[in-house]
Coordinates of C-alpha atoms and ligand atoms in Angstrom, one line a residue:
M1 CA -21.7 -8.0 -12.1
E2 CA -18.7 -10.0 -13.2
F3 CA -15.0 -9.2 -12.7
D4 CA -11.7 -10.8 -13.5
I5 CA -9.0 -10.6 -10.8
A6 CA -5.4 -11.5 -11.1
V7 CA -4.2 -13.1 -7.9
L8 CA -0.5 -13.0 -7.2
P9 CA 0.0 -14.5 -3.7
G10 CA 3.9 -14.3 -3.7
D11 CA 6.0 -15.6 -0.9
G12 CA 6.1 -16.1 2.9
I13 CA 2.8 -15.1 4.5
G14 CA 1.6 -13.8 1.1
P15 CA -0.3 -17.0 0.2
E16 CA -1.8 -17.3 3.7
V17 CA -3.2 -13.7 3.8
V18 CA -4.4 -13.8 0.2
A19 CA -6.3 -17.0 0.9
E20 CA -8.3 -15.2 3.6
A21 CA -8.8 -12.2 1.4
V22 CA -10.1 -14.4 -1.4
K23 CA -12.4 -16.1 1.2
V24 CA -13.9 -12.8 2.1
L25 CA -14.2 -11.7 -1.6
E26 CA -16.0 -14.9 -2.4
T27 CA -18.4 -14.4 0.5
V28 CA -19.1 -10.9 -0.8
G29 CA -19.7 -12.4 -4.3
E30 CA -22.2 -14.9 -2.9
S31 CA -24.0 -12.4 -0.6
F32 CA -24.3 -9.6 -3.2
G33 CA -24.6 -11.7 -6.3
H34 CA -21.4 -10.9 -8.1
K35 CA -19.0 -13.2 -10.0
F36 CA -15.3 -12.8 -9.3
R37 CA -13.2 -14.9 -11.6
L38 CA -9.7 -15.4 -10.2
H39 CA -6.6 -15.9 -12.3
Q40 CA -3.6 -17.1 -10.4
G41 CA -0.1 -15.9 -11.3
L42 CA 3.5 -16.2 -9.9
I43 CA 5.5 -13.3 -8.7
G44 CA 8.6 -12.9 -6.5
G45 CA 10.7 -15.7 -5.0
I46 CA 8.4 -18.4 -6.1
A47 CA 8.6 -17.1 -9.7
I48 CA 12.4 -17.1 -9.5
D49 CA 12.3 -20.7 -8.4
T50 CA 10.0 -21.9 -11.0
L51 CA 10.4 -19.5 -13.9
E52 CA 13.9 -18.0 -13.2
T53 CA 12.5 -14.5 -13.3
A54 CA 10.6 -12.5 -10.6
L55 CA 7.9 -11.8 -13.1
N56 CA 7.4 -13.0 -16.6
E57 CA 5.6 -11.5 -19.6
E58 CA 2.8 -14.0 -19.5
T59 CA 1.9 -13.0 -16.0
V60 CA 2.1 -9.3 -16.9
N61 CA -0.2 -9.8 -19.8
M62 CA -2.6 -11.9 -17.7
C63 CA -2.7 -9.1 -15.2
K64 CA -3.4 -6.4 -17.8
Q65 CA -6.3 -8.4 -19.1
C66 CA -7.9 -8.4 -15.7
D67 CA -9.9 -5.7 -14.0
A68 CA -7.7 -5.6 -10.9
I69 CA -4.7 -7.4 -9.3
L70 CA -4.6 -8.8 -5.7
L71 CA -1.1 -9.2 -4.5
G72 CA 0.2 -10.8 -1.2
A73 CA 3.8 -10.1 -0.4
L74 CA 7.1 -11.2 -1.7
G75 CA 10.7 -11.9 -0.8
G76 CA 12.5 -13.9 1.8
P77 CA 16.0 -15.0 3.1
K78 CA 16.3 -17.6 0.4
W79 CA 16.6 -14.9 -2.3
D80 CA 18.3 -12.2 -0.3
D81 CA 21.9 -12.8 -1.5
P82 CA 22.9 -9.2 -2.5
K83 CA 25.1 -10.7 -5.2
A84 CA 22.1 -12.5 -6.9
K85 CA 21.2 -11.2 -10.4
V86 CA 17.5 -11.2 -9.7
H87 CA 15.6 -10.4 -6.5
P88 CA 11.9 -11.1 -5.7
E89 CA 11.3 -7.4 -5.2
D90 CA 12.2 -6.8 -8.9
G91 CA 8.9 -8.5 -9.8
L92 CA 6.9 -6.0 -7.7
L93 CA 8.7 -3.0 -9.2
A94 CA 8.1 -4.4 -12.6
I95 CA 4.4 -5.0 -12.3
R96 CA 3.9 -1.5 -10.8
K97 CA 5.8 0.0 -13.7
E98 CA 4.4 -2.2 -16.4
C99 CA 0.8 -1.3 -15.4
K100 CA 1.8 2.4 -14.9
L101 CA 0.4 2.4 -11.3
F102 CA 2.1 5.6 -10.2
A103 CA -0.4 6.5 -7.5
N104 CA -0.2 4.4 -4.3
L105 CA -2.9 5.2 -1.8
R106 CA -2.1 4.1 1.8
P107 CA -4.9 5.0 4.2
V108 CA -4.1 4.9 7.9
K109 CA -7.1 4.8 10.2
V110 CA -6.9 4.2 13.9
M111 CA -9.6 1.8 14.9
P112 CA -10.7 2.9 18.5
M113 CA -10.8 -0.7 19.8
L114 CA -7.1 -1.1 18.9
A115 CA -5.9 2.0 20.8
N116 CA -4.5 -0.4 23.4
S117 CA -2.6 -2.5 20.9
T118 CA -0.2 0.3 19.9
N119 CA 2.9 1.5 21.6
L120 CA 1.7 5.1 21.5
K121 CA -0.6 6.8 24.0
P122 CA -4.3 6.5 23.2
E123 CA -4.7 10.3 23.4
V124 CA -2.0 10.8 20.7
I125 CA -3.5 8.4 18.2
E126 CA -7.1 9.2 18.8
G127 CA -8.9 10.3 15.7
V128 CA -6.1 9.5 13.3
D129 CA -7.5 9.2 9.8
L130 CA -5.0 10.0 7.1
V131 CA -3.9 8.9 3.6
V132 CA -0.4 8.8 2.3
I133 CA -0.2 9.1 -1.5
R134 CA 3.1 7.6 -2.4
E135 CA 4.5 8.1 -5.9
L136 CA 5.2 4.5 -7.0
T137 CA 6.9 4.3 -10.4
G138 CA 9.7 6.9 -10.2
G139 CA 12.3 8.4 -7.9
L140 CA 15.0 6.5 -6.2
Y141 CA 13.5 3.1 -7.0
Y142 CA 13.8 3.5 -10.7
G143 CA 16.3 6.3 -11.5
Q144 CA 19.3 5.6 -13.7
P145 CA 22.2 5.1 -13.1
K146 CA 21.5 2.3 -10.7
K147 CA 24.4 -0.1 -10.3
Q148 CA 27.4 -1.4 -8.5
W149 CA 30.9 -1.4 -9.9
R150 CA 34.5 -1.4 -8.9
N151 CA 37.2 1.2 -9.6
S152 CA 40.7 2.0 -8.3
E153 CA 39.1 3.3 -5.0
G154 CA 37.2 0.0 -4.4
R155 CA 33.6 -1.0 -4.8
Q156 CA 31.0 1.7 -5.6
G157 CA 27.2 1.7 -5.7
V158 CA 24.8 4.3 -7.0
D159 CA 21.0 4.9 -7.1
T160 CA 19.5 7.9 -8.6
M161 CA 16.7 10.0 -7.3
A162 CA 15.2 11.6 -10.4
Y163 CA 11.8 13.1 -10.9
S164 CA 10.4 14.8 -14.1
E165 CA 7.9 17.6 -14.1
V166 CA 5.3 15.2 -15.6
E167 CA 5.8 12.6 -12.8
I168 CA 5.6 15.2 -10.1
E169 CA 2.6 17.0 -11.5
R170 CA 0.4 14.0 -12.0
I171 CA 1.0 12.6 -8.4
L172 CA 0.5 16.0 -6.9
R173 CA -2.8 16.3 -8.8
V174 CA -3.9 13.0 -7.2
G175 CA -3.1 14.6 -3.9
F176 CA -5.1 17.8 -4.5
E177 CA -8.1 15.9 -5.9
L178 CA -8.2 13.5 -2.9
A179 CA -7.8 16.4 -0.5
R180 CA -10.8 18.0 -2.2
T181 CA -12.9 14.9 -1.2
R182 CA -11.7 15.1 2.4
S183 CA -10.7 17.9 4.7
K184 CA -9.2 20.1 2.0
K185 CA -5.7 20.0 3.4
L186 CA -2.7 18.6 1.6
T187 CA 0.8 18.1 3.1
S188 CA 3.5 17.7 0.4
V189 CA 6.5 15.9 1.9
D190 CA 9.9 16.5 0.4
K191 CA 13.6 17.2 1.3
A192 CA 13.8 20.5 -0.5
N193 CA 16.5 21.8 1.8
V194 CA 19.0 19.4 0.3
L195 CA 17.7 17.6 -2.8
Q196 CA 17.2 19.1 -6.3
S197 CA 14.5 16.7 -7.2
S198 CA 12.7 17.9 -4.0
R199 CA 13.2 21.5 -4.9
L200 CA 11.5 20.9 -8.3
W201 CA 8.8 18.9 -6.4
R202 CA 8.1 21.9 -4.1
Q203 CA 8.1 24.4 -6.9
I204 CA 5.6 22.4 -8.9
A205 CA 3.5 21.9 -5.8
M206 CA 3.2 25.6 -5.5
E207 CA 2.4 26.1 -9.2
I208 CA -0.3 23.4 -9.2
G209 CA -1.6 24.7 -5.9
A210 CA -2.9 27.8 -7.9
D211 CA -5.4 25.5 -9.6
Y212 CA -6.7 24.4 -6.2
P213 CA -7.4 27.6 -4.3
D214 CA -9.8 25.7 -2.0
I215 CA -7.0 23.4 -0.8
K216 CA -4.7 24.4 2.0
L217 CA -1.2 23.3 0.8
E218 CA 1.5 22.8 3.3
H219 CA 5.1 21.7 2.6
M220 CA 6.9 19.6 5.1
L221 CA 10.5 18.2 5.1
V222 CA 10.5 14.4 5.4
D223 CA 12.5 14.2 8.6
A224 CA 10.2 16.7 10.3
C225 CA 7.2 14.7 9.0
A226 CA 8.6 11.5 10.5
M227 CA 8.7 13.2 13.8
R228 CA 5.3 14.9 13.5
L229 CA 3.7 11.6 12.6
I230 CA 4.5 10.3 16.0
Q231 CA 4.2 13.6 17.9
H232 CA 0.9 14.8 16.6
P233 CA -0.5 12.4 13.9
S234 CA -4.1 13.6 14.0
E235 CA -3.1 16.9 12.4
F236 CA -2.5 15.2 9.1
D237 CA -5.1 14.4 6.5
V238 CA -3.7 13.8 3.0
L239 CA 0.0 13.6 2.5
V240 CA 1.7 13.3 -0.9
T241 CA 5.3 12.3 -1.4
G242 CA 7.9 10.5 -3.5
N243 CA 8.5 6.8 -3.7
M244 CA 11.3 6.3 -1.1
F245 CA 9.9 8.8 1.4
G246 CA 6.4 7.2 1.1
D247 CA 7.8 3.7 1.7
I248 CA 9.5 4.8 4.9
I249 CA 6.8 7.0 6.4
T250 CA 4.0 4.5 5.8
D251 CA 5.8 1.8 7.7
E252 CA 6.2 4.3 10.5
A253 CA 2.5 5.4 10.2
S254 CA 1.4 1.7 10.4
M255 CA 2.4 1.9 14.1
L256 CA -0.4 4.4 14.6
A257 CA -2.9 1.8 13.5
G258 CA -1.3 -0.8 15.8
S259 CA 0.4 -3.0 13.2
M260 CA 1.6 -3.3 9.6
G261 CA -0.9 -6.1 9.4
M262 CA -3.7 -3.5 9.5
L263 CA -2.7 -1.3 6.5
P264 CA -4.1 -1.9 3.0
S265 CA -3.1 -0.1 -0.2
A266 CA -4.3 0.6 -3.7
S267 CA -2.0 1.4 -6.6
L268 CA -3.7 3.2 -9.4
A269 CA -2.8 4.7 -12.8
G270 CA -4.4 8.1 -12.1
I271 CA -6.9 10.1 -10.1
P272 CA -9.4 7.6 -8.8
K273 CA -12.7 8.1 -10.6
G274 CA -14.9 5.6 -12.3
K275 CA -13.9 2.0 -12.6
A276 CA -10.1 2.2 -12.5
F277 CA -7.6 -0.7 -13.0
G278 CA -5.6 -1.1 -9.9
L279 CA -3.2 -3.3 -7.8
Y280 CA -4.2 -4.0 -4.3
E281 CA -1.8 -5.2 -1.6
P282 CA -1.1 -4.9 2.1
I283 CA 1.8 -2.6 2.9
H284 CA 3.6 -5.2 4.9
G285 CA 6.2 -7.7 3.6
S286 CA 6.4 -11.5 3.4
A287 CA 7.4 -11.9 7.1
P288 CA 9.3 -15.2 6.4
R289 CA 9.7 -16.0 10.1
R290 CA 5.9 -16.0 10.5
A291 CA 5.1 -18.0 7.4
G292 CA 3.4 -21.3 7.4
Q293 CA 2.2 -21.0 11.0
N294 CA -1.3 -19.6 10.6
L295 CA 0.0 -16.5 12.5
A296 CA -0.2 -13.6 10.1
N297 CA -2.8 -10.9 10.4
P298 CA -4.9 -11.1 7.1
I299 CA -6.7 -7.8 7.8
A300 CA -4.4 -5.6 5.7
T301 CA -5.1 -7.8 2.7
I302 CA -8.8 -8.1 3.4
L303 CA -9.0 -4.3 3.6
S304 CA -7.1 -4.2 0.3
V305 CA -9.9 -6.2 -1.3
A306 CA -12.3 -3.6 0.1
M307 CA -10.3 -0.9 -1.6
M308 CA -10.4 -3.0 -4.8
L309 CA -14.2 -3.1 -4.6
W310 CA -14.3 0.6 -4.0
Y311 CA -11.9 1.9 -6.7
S312 CA -11.8 -0.7 -9.4
F313 CA -15.4 -2.1 -9.3
E314 CA -17.4 0.8 -7.9
L315 CA -19.0 -1.5 -5.4
M316 CA -19.2 0.9 -2.5
A317 CA -21.8 -1.0 -0.4
E318 CA -19.7 -4.2 -0.8
A319 CA -16.5 -2.4 0.3
Q320 CA -18.3 -1.0 3.3
A321 CA -19.6 -4.5 4.2
I322 CA -16.0 -5.7 4.4
E323 CA -14.9 -2.8 6.6
D324 CA -17.9 -3.3 8.8
A325 CA -17.1 -7.0 9.1
V326 CA -13.5 -6.3 10.1
I327 CA -14.7 -3.8 12.7
A328 CA -17.3 -6.3 14.0
A329 CA -14.7 -9.1 14.4
L330 CA -12.3 -6.7 16.2
E331 CA -15.0 -5.3 18.4
E332 CA -15.9 -8.8 19.5
G333 CA -12.4 -9.1 20.8
Y334 CA -10.7 -11.3 18.2
R335 CA -7.0 -10.5 17.6
T336 CA -4.1 -12.0 15.7
Y337 CA -0.7 -12.0 17.5
D338 CA 0.4 -8.6 16.2
I339 CA -2.5 -6.7 17.7
M340 CA -3.1 -9.0 20.7
A341 CA -3.9 -7.2 24.0
E342 CA -4.9 -8.4 27.5
G343 CA -8.4 -9.9 27.8
K344 CA -8.7 -10.4 24.0
T345 CA -9.2 -13.7 22.1
R346 CA -6.1 -14.7 20.2
V347 CA -6.9 -16.3 16.8
G348 CA -4.8 -17.4 13.7
T349 CA -4.9 -16.2 10.1
K350 CA -7.6 -18.7 9.0
E351 CA -9.8 -18.0 12.0
M352 CA -9.6 -14.3 11.5
G353 CA -10.5 -14.8 7.8
D354 CA -13.5 -17.0 8.8
L355 CA -14.7 -14.5 11.5
I356 CA -14.6 -11.7 9.0
A357 CA -16.3 -13.7 6.2
E358 CA -19.0 -14.8 8.6
R359 CA -19.8 -11.1 9.4
I360 CA -20.3 -10.0 5.8
E361 CA -23.8 -8.7 5.6
C362 CA -25.7 -7.7 2.5
Q363 CA -27.6 -4.5 3.4
Ligands
LIG1 C1 6.2 -1.7 0.1 C2 7.4 -2.7 0.2 C3 8.1 -2.7 -1.2 C4 8.5 -1.3 -1.5 C5 9.3 -3.7 -1.3 C6 8.8 -5.1 -1.0 C7 9.9 -3.7 -2.6 O1 8.3 -2.3 1.2 O2 5.3 -2.0 -0.8 O3 6.2 -0.8 0.9 O4 9.6 -0.9 -1.1 O5 7.8 -0.6 -2.3
LIG2 MG1 7.5 -0.7 2.4

């Protein structure tokens, strides 16, 4: 089969991890006989430097014409001035919104051989296999008003956490549908003891829950959830939450897997079924201090490619081949710096990419 993929490497370690993910993708193409046509685009800081905008219309159109988007990471100190008119992150928010990718799936699976690479006790993280569904095109990231101004009392800033019924219902349905394919348990995470948008969220969750009598719905406040994720993470299966809460709890949850460098993500425009357009990116940032040193862990981006094969191309065996290759490289003891442990073999970004590509097997 043939596919068109928009490749937006971005800034910092973005281009380095994307290069390895592309290497693995091309190996899959050769082994399984598929053609992946890559279309490069600029986003983030590099786009600001060359195009004076974090994302231009041409890139958006190019992405929309493709079957999927592979994105690295963006941002860095060079563009961090809070007074700047445009920030790299604006590009990411724009592409998510432009492509209506409201459902962000962030699986967190603890790989047994990495149990010693985390700061948590092995018995606490054992068996963790959860998915956070993060609402991605609404909430605090996009609500209006969103601005800074000055009045007689001094400088002011505001962001707005707003959610409509439509936005809440569609993300909750993704949660219920996904829960149906797993252990039939859904944890809806909110802050309904304080926030109106969360009270609406919880109300709608209860209403929609009536359509899914086979799913056990549980509500959890986000602060309690943050605690529970460390205290007893294996009790979770599918979690569904708003944009800001999902951003925070997935960074936290990445520590269960050992590193942010391990967590992939898929952003979709609806309930994943059939060949769905999507954006695939690691959950980590551009790690500017690690950039250009062949240090970064490319596994999160490589696993994001596996998610692309699964959700956008319906190439399940190919996706599985990537996961198996990642597991094989880790089982043989290869580690990037972030997951390094005693007695293991430390490798760089490129070497990890090579090791995984070499282990792709066409079954
Ligand atoms: C993420 C990142 C982004 C977000 C940033 C880079 C804008 O933290 O994908 O989790 O907050 O969504
Ligand atoms: Mg984040």
